[in-house]
PDB file of C-alpha atoms in Angstrom:
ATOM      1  CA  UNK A 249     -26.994  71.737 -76.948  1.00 49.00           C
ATOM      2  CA  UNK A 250     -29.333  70.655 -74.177  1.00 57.00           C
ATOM      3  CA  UNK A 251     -27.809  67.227 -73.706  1.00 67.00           C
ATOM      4  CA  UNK A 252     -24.153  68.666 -73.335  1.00 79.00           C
ATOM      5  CA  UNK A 253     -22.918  68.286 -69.930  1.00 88.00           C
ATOM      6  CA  UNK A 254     -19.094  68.984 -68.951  1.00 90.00           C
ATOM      7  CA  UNK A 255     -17.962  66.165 -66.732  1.00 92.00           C
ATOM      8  CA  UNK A 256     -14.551  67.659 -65.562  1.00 94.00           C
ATOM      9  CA  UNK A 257     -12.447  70.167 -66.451  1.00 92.00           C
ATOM     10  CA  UNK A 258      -9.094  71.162 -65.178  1.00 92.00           C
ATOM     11  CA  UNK A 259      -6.185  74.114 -67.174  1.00 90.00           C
ATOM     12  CA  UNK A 260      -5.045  70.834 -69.170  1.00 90.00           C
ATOM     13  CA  UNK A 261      -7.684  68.290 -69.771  1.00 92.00           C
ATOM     14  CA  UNK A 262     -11.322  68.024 -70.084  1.00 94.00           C
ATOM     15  CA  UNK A 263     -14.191  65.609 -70.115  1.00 95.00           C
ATOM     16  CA  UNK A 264     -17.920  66.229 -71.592  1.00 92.00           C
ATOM     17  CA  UNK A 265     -20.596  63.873 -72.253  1.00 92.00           C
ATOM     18  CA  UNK A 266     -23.029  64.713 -75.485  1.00 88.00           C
ATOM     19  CA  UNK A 267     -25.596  62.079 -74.418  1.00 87.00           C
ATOM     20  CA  UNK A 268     -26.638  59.174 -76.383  1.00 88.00           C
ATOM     21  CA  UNK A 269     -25.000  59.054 -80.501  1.00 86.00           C
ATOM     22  CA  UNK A 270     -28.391  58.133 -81.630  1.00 82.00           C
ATOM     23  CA  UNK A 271     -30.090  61.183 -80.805  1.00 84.00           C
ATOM     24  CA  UNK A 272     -27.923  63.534 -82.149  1.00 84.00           C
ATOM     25  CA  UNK A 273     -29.570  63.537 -85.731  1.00 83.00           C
ATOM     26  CA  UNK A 274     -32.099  65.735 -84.597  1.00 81.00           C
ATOM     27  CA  UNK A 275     -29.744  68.184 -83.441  1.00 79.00           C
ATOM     28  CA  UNK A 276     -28.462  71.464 -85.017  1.00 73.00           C
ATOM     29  CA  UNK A 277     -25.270  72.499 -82.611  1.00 68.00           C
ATOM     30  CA  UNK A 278     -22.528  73.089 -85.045  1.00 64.00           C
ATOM     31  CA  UNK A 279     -21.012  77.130 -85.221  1.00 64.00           C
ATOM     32  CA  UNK A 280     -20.333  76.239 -88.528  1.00 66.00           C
ATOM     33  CA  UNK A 281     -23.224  75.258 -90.060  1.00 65.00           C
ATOM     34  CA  UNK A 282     -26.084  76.287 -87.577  1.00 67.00           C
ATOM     35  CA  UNK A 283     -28.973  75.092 -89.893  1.00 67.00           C
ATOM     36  CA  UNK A 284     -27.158  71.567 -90.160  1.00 73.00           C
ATOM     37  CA  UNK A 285     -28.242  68.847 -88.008  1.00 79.00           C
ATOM     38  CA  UNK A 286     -26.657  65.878 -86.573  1.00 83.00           C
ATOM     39  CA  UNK A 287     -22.720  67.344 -86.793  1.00 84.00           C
ATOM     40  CA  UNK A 288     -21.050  67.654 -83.477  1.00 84.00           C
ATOM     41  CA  UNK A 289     -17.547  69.610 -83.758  1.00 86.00           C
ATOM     42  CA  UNK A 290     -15.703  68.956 -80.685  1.00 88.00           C
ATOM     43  CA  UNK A 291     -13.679  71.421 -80.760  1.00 86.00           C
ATOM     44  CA  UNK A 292     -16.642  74.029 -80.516  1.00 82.00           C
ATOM     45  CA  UNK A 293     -16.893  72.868 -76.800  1.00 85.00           C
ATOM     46  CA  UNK A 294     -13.259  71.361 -76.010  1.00 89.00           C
ATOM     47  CA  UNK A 295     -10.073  73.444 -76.026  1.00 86.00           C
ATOM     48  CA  UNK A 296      -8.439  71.431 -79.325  1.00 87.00           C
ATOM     49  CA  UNK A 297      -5.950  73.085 -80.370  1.00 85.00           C
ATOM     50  CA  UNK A 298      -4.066  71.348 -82.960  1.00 86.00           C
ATOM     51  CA  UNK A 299      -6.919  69.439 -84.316  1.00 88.00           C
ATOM     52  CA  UNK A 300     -10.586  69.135 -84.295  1.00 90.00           C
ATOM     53  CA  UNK A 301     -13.288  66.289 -84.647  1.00 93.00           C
ATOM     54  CA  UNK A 302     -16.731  65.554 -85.472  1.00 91.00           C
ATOM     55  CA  UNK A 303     -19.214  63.362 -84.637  1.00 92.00           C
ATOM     56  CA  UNK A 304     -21.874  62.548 -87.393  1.00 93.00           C
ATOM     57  CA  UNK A 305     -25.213  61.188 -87.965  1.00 93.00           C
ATOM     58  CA  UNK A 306     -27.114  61.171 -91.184  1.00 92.00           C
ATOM     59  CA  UNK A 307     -30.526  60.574 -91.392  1.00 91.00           C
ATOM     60  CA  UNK A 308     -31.601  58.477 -94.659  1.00 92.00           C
ATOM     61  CA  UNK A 309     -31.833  61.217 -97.348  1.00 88.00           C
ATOM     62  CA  UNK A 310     -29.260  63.285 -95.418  1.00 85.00           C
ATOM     63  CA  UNK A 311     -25.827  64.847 -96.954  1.00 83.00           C
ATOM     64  CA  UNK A 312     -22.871  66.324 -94.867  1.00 77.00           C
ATOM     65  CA  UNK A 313     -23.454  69.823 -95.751  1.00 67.00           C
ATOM     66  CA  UNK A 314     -20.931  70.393 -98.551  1.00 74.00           C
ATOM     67  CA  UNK A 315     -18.514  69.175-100.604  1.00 84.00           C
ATOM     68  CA  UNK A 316     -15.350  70.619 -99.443  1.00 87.00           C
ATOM     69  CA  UNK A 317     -11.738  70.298 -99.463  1.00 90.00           C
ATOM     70  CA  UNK A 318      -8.874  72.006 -97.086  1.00 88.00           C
ATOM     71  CA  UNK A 319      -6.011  73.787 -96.998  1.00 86.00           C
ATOM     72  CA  UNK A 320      -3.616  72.540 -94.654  1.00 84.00           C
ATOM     73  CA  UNK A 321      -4.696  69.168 -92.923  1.00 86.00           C
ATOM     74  CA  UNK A 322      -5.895  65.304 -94.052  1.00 90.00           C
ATOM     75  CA  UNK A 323      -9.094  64.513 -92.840  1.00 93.00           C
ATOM     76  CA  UNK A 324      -9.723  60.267 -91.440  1.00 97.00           C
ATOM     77  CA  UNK A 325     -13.550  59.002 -91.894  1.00 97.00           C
ATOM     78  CA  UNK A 326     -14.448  56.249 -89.058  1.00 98.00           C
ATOM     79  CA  UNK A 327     -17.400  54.837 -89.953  1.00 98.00           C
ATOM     80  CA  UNK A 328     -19.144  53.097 -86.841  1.00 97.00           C
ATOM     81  CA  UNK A 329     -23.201  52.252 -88.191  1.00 96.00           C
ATOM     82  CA  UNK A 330     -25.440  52.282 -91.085  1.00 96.00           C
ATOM     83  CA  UNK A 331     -24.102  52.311 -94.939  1.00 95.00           C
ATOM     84  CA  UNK A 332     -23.955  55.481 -97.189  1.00 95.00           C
ATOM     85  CA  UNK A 333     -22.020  56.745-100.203  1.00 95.00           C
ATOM     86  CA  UNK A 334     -18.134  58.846 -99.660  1.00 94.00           C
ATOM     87  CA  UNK A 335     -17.594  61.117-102.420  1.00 94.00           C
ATOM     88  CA  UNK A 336     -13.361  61.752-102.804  1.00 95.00           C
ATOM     89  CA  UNK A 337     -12.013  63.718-105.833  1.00 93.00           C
ATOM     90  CA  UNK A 338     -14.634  63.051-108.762  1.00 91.00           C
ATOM     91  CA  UNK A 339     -15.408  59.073-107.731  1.00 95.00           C
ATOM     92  CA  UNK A 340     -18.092  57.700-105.487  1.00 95.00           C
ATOM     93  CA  UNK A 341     -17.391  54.694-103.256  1.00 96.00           C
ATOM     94  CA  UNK A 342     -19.688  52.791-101.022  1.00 97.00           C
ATOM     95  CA  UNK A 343     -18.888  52.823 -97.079  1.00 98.00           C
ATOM     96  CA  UNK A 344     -20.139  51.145 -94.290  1.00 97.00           C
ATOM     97  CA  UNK A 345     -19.537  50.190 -90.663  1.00 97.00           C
ATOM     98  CA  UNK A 346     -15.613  49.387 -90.114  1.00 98.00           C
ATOM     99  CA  UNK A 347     -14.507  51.614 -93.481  1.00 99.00           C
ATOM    100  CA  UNK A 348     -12.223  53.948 -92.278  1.00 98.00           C
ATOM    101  CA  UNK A 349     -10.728  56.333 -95.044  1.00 98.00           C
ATOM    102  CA  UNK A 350      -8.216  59.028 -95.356  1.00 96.00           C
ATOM    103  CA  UNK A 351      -7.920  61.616 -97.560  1.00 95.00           C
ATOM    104  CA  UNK A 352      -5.814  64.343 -98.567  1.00 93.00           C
ATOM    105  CA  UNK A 353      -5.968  67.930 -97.806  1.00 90.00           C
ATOM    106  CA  UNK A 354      -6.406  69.250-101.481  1.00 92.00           C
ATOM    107  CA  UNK A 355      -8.788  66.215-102.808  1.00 94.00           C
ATOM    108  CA  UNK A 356     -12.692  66.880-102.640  1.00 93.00           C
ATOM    109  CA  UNK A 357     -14.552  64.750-100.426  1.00 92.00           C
ATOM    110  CA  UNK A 358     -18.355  64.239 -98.788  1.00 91.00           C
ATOM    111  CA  UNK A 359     -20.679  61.993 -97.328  1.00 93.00           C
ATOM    112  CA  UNK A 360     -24.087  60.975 -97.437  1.00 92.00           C
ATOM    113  CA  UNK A 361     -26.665  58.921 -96.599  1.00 92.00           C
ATOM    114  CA  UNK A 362     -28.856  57.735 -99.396  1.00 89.00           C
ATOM    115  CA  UNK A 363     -32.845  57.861 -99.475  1.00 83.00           C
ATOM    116  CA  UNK A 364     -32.322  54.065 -99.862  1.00 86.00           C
ATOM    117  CA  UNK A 365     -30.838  53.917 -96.599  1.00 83.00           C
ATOM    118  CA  UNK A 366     -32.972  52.101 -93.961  1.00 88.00           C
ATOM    119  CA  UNK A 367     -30.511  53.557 -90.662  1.00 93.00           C
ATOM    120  CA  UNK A 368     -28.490  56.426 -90.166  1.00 94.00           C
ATOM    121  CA  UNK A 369     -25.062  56.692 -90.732  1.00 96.00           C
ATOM    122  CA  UNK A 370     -23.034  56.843 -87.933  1.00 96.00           C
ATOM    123  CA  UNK A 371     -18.822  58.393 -88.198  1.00 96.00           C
ATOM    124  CA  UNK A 372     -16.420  60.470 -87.205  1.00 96.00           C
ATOM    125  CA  UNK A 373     -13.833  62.702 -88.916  1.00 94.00           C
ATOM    126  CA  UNK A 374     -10.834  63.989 -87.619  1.00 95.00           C
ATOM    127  CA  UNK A 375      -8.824  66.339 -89.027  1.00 90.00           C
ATOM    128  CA  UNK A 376      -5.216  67.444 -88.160  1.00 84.00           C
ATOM    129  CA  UNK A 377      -2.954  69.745 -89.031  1.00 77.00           C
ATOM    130  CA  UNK A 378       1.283  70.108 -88.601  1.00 66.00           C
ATOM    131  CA  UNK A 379       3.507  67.360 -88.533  1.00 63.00           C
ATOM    132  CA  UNK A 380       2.909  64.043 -86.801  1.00 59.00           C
ATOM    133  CA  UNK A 381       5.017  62.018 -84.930  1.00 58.00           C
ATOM    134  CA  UNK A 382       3.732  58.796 -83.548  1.00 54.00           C
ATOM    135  CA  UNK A 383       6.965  58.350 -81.080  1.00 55.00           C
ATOM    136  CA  UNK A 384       6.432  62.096 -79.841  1.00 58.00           C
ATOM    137  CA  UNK A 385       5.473  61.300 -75.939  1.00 55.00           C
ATOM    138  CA  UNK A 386       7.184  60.344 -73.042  1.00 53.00           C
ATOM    139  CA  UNK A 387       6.375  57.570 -70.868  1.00 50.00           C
ATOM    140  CA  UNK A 388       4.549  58.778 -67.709  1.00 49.00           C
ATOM    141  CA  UNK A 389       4.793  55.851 -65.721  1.00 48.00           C
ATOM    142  CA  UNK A 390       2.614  52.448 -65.209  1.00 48.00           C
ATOM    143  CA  UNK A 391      -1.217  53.330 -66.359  1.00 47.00           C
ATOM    144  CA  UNK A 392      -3.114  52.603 -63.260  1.00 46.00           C
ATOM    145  CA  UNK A 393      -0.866  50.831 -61.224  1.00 45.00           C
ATOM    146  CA  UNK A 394      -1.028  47.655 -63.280  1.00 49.00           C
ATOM    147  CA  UNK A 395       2.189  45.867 -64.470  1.00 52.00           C
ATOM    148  CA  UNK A 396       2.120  45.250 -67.743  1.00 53.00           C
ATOM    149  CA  UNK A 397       1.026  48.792 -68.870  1.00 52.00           C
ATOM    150  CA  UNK A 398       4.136  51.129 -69.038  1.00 55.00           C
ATOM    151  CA  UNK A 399       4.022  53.106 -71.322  1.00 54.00           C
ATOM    152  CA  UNK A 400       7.438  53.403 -71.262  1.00 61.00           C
ATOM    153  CA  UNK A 401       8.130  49.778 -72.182  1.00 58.00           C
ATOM    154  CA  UNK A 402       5.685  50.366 -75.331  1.00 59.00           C
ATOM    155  CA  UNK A 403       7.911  53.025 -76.507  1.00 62.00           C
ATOM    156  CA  UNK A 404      10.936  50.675 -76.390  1.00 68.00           C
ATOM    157  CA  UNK A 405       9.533  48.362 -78.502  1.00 65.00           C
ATOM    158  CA  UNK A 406       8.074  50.498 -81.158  1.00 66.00           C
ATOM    159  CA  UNK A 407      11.420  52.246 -81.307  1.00 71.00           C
ATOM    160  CA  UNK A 408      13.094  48.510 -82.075  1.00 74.00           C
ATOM    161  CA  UNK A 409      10.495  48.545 -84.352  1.00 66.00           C
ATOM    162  CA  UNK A 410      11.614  51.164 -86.480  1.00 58.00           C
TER     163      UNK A 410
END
């Protein structure tokens, strides 16, 4: 992808910039689906090892590629632009901007973007798999210096929570 650049990179983290969201609809980069354009895996250019993400953006007219299910992991839709249509199991719903949906592994799902459409449609998916544990980290001390941002201290009170 020409507008790919890698930021930084060290063993354990990594930061990339894909250029501007907008102009990715004109651009076929997945390994998956090589014909396909506007569908950004992440994980084809990250090290993600335990997940993986995409970045989408239909064109009016335009369909994610398939209608698919999964095997092992739930998939969350985060719709950021535009309006289109979210196929799960054998029903059709309406999304838009702010819709975020989840669905499970064995249910049928897709998205498009309807002829209709005046904009493209603009989300993300992300897709995990193994078991998740919200309270799993360990505070690394203040975020930036500033009081106020421990993470430690937001552990405490989530665990009160429970």
């Amino acid at each position: 992808m020409d507008s790919l650049k890698e930021i930084e990179k060290s063993e354990k983290w990594e930061i990339i910039d894909i250029g501007k969201i907008s102009e990715l609809a004109n651009k076929k980069f997945s390994s998956l689906f090589p014909t396909t354009k506007g569908k950004f895996f992440l994980g084809d250019y990250l090290n993600l090892k335990t997940m993986d993400v995409s970045i989408n953006v239909l064109k009016p007219g335009y369909v994610n590629p398939y209608l698919h299910v999964h095997r092992y992991h739930e998939e969350v839709y985060i719709f950021l632009e535009g309006e289109g249509e979210m196929m799960i199991g054998d029903k059709v719903i309406k999304v838009k901007e702010g819709y975020i949906v989840r669905v499970d592994p064995e249910v049928k799902r897709g998205v498009r973007n309807p002829d209709s459409s005046q904009s493209n449609l603009v989300f993300i998916c992300v897709r995990a798999q193994g078991q998740f544990n919200r309270l799993d980290g360990e505070g690394a001390g203040p975020v930036l210096g500033v009081d106020g941002w421990s993470y430690d201290k937001i552990i405490e009170k989530a665990k009160k929570k429970v």
